[in-house]
């Protein structure tokens, strides 16, 4: 909602994401979804070495919305990308929040950490794992943030404020 640029695969920090299209953009803004479990299975099959850094997780930039309200605040603990809760696989991925937290904390990610995060994006983009759709006015989509990754293409908006994209 804050940028017209392309958004990579992620999930939001809530149980559920609901999007209602009130107005579509002039062009672009195609939604993409992928099963976090299908991506996980690809990791298990092809790159099990990625599991350790993904289970260990990463600090996230909370963008001023944490307990202190400080814009430079990051999560106190690492948040696993993949974990199990009550026997069910769960995914928490926000590469941008991970990257900006790293900048705020200083240092760099290891080559293995970078490769693991890149592989998730790469696999989620594969046509056999992703589904694409265009939200039109009146369409609504609901996604479980623990098992679905979502993304969208860049879009061009209308100049007229009354016609601008509104989800």
XYZ file of C-alpha atoms in Angstrom:
167
model
C 0.000 0.000 0.000
C 2.961 2.325 0.496
C 4.705 1.888 -2.861
C 3.899 1.219 -6.502
C 7.148 -0.752 -6.856
C 7.192 -4.510 -7.211
C 6.920 -6.367 -3.902
C 8.768 -9.635 -3.416
C 7.261 -12.658 -1.732
C 6.517 -12.118 1.955
C 3.811 -12.522 4.515
C 2.445 -9.904 6.861
C 2.848 -9.829 10.665
C -0.702 -10.937 11.400
C -2.680 -14.155 11.273
C -4.646 -13.167 8.196
C -4.310 -10.791 5.258
C -7.537 -9.635 3.637
C -7.534 -7.470 0.538
C -10.635 -5.868 -0.946
C -10.175 -4.151 -4.279
C -12.107 -0.891 -4.380
C -10.203 0.553 -7.367
C -7.572 -1.085 -9.569
C -4.418 0.676 -10.758
C -4.156 2.055 -14.282
C -1.802 -0.817 -15.204
C 0.014 -3.607 -13.376
C -0.376 -4.677 -9.776
C -0.810 -8.368 -10.521
C -1.055 -10.350 -7.280
C 1.043 -13.466 -6.761
C 0.658 -16.169 -4.130
C 2.696 -19.267 -3.344
C 2.446 -22.008 -0.768
C 5.121 -21.579 1.903
C 4.937 -25.350 2.494
C 5.606 -26.114 -1.190
C 8.665 -23.839 -1.064
C 9.753 -25.563 2.166
C 9.480 -28.954 0.459
C 11.728 -27.663 -2.332
C 14.283 -26.641 0.303
C 14.077 -30.071 1.950
C 14.617 -31.792 -1.386
C 17.229 -29.582 -3.028
C 18.938 -27.482 -0.335
C 18.584 -28.903 3.177
C 21.663 -26.873 4.164
C 19.379 -23.805 4.080
C 17.216 -25.139 6.917
C 19.561 -24.201 9.772
C 19.669 -20.449 9.011
C 15.940 -20.419 8.233
C 15.084 -22.155 11.530
C 17.478 -19.839 13.395
C 15.770 -16.842 11.818
C 16.575 -13.171 11.562
C 15.982 -9.947 13.429
C 13.254 -7.803 11.851
C 13.011 -4.041 11.530
C 9.761 -3.026 13.267
C 9.761 0.414 11.563
C 8.786 2.381 14.639
C 5.870 0.078 15.462
C 7.614 -1.832 18.286
C 7.262 -1.422 22.064
C 9.610 1.596 22.236
C 8.192 3.398 19.187
C 11.806 4.104 18.172
C 12.248 4.070 14.393
C 15.612 2.293 14.811
C 14.142 -0.562 16.870
C 14.515 -4.135 15.664
C 13.105 -7.292 17.207
C 14.972 -8.378 20.339
C 15.089 -11.990 19.191
C 15.445 -13.670 15.848
C 12.225 -14.669 14.127
C 12.433 -18.048 12.376
C 11.449 -18.069 8.723
C 10.215 -21.639 9.139
C 9.124 -23.247 12.388
C 6.651 -25.764 13.701
C 3.807 -24.864 16.052
C 1.620 -27.629 17.467
C 2.969 -29.943 14.790
C 2.150 -27.608 11.903
C 4.647 -25.847 9.648
C 4.595 -22.076 9.928
C 6.364 -19.422 7.866
C 7.265 -15.816 8.693
C 9.076 -14.055 5.853
C 9.736 -10.399 5.209
C 13.040 -9.993 3.388
C 12.834 -6.197 3.466
C 12.352 -6.105 7.272
C 15.245 -8.570 7.593
C 17.507 -6.466 5.344
C 16.757 -3.145 7.035
C 17.186 -4.702 10.499
C 20.623 -5.900 9.435
C 21.542 -2.384 8.284
C 20.320 -0.884 11.571
C 22.237 -3.508 13.578
C 25.362 -3.350 11.425
C 27.165 -6.293 9.902
C 26.168 -8.509 7.034
C 24.330 -11.750 6.485
C 26.371 -14.850 5.756
C 26.531 -16.247 2.236
C 24.385 -19.193 3.391
C 21.745 -16.863 4.868
C 21.616 -14.807 1.659
C 21.401 -17.941 -0.478
C 18.587 -19.373 1.656
C 16.473 -16.205 1.410
C 17.193 -15.836 -2.315
C 16.174 -19.456 -2.903
C 12.784 -18.896 -1.276
C 12.091 -15.982 -3.616
C 13.426 -17.907 -6.622
C 11.293 -20.984 -5.949
C 8.158 -18.999 -5.068
C 8.460 -17.264 -8.471
C 8.477 -20.540 -10.402
C 5.284 -21.030 -12.445
C 4.700 -24.474 -10.924
C 4.549 -22.985 -7.402
C 2.908 -19.596 -7.885
C -0.560 -18.449 -8.812
C -1.152 -15.009 -10.329
C -4.346 -13.007 -10.503
C -5.540 -9.457 -10.987
C -7.834 -8.056 -8.325
C -10.728 -6.167 -9.870
C -13.154 -3.850 -8.046
C -15.310 -5.944 -5.723
C -12.824 -8.837 -5.491
C -11.667 -9.920 -2.067
C -8.889 -12.316 -1.147
C -8.027 -13.747 2.283
C -4.693 -15.412 3.036
C -3.352 -17.259 6.061
C -0.040 -15.511 6.771
C 1.472 -18.609 8.344
C 1.268 -20.713 5.186
C 0.925 -18.385 2.184
C 3.510 -16.039 0.692
C 2.265 -13.146 -1.419
C 3.793 -10.603 -3.768
C 2.740 -8.268 -6.552
C 4.088 -6.688 -9.679
C 4.774 -2.971 -9.929
C 1.887 -0.807 -10.985
C 1.236 2.559 -12.583
C -1.473 4.570 -10.915
C -3.912 7.108 -12.252
C -3.095 10.833 -11.943
C -6.612 11.616 -10.724
C -6.709 11.009 -6.929
C -10.314 9.796 -7.187
C -9.183 6.959 -9.490
C -6.007 5.895 -7.632
C -5.572 2.221 -6.714
C -7.332 1.399 -3.463
C -7.085 -2.002 -1.795
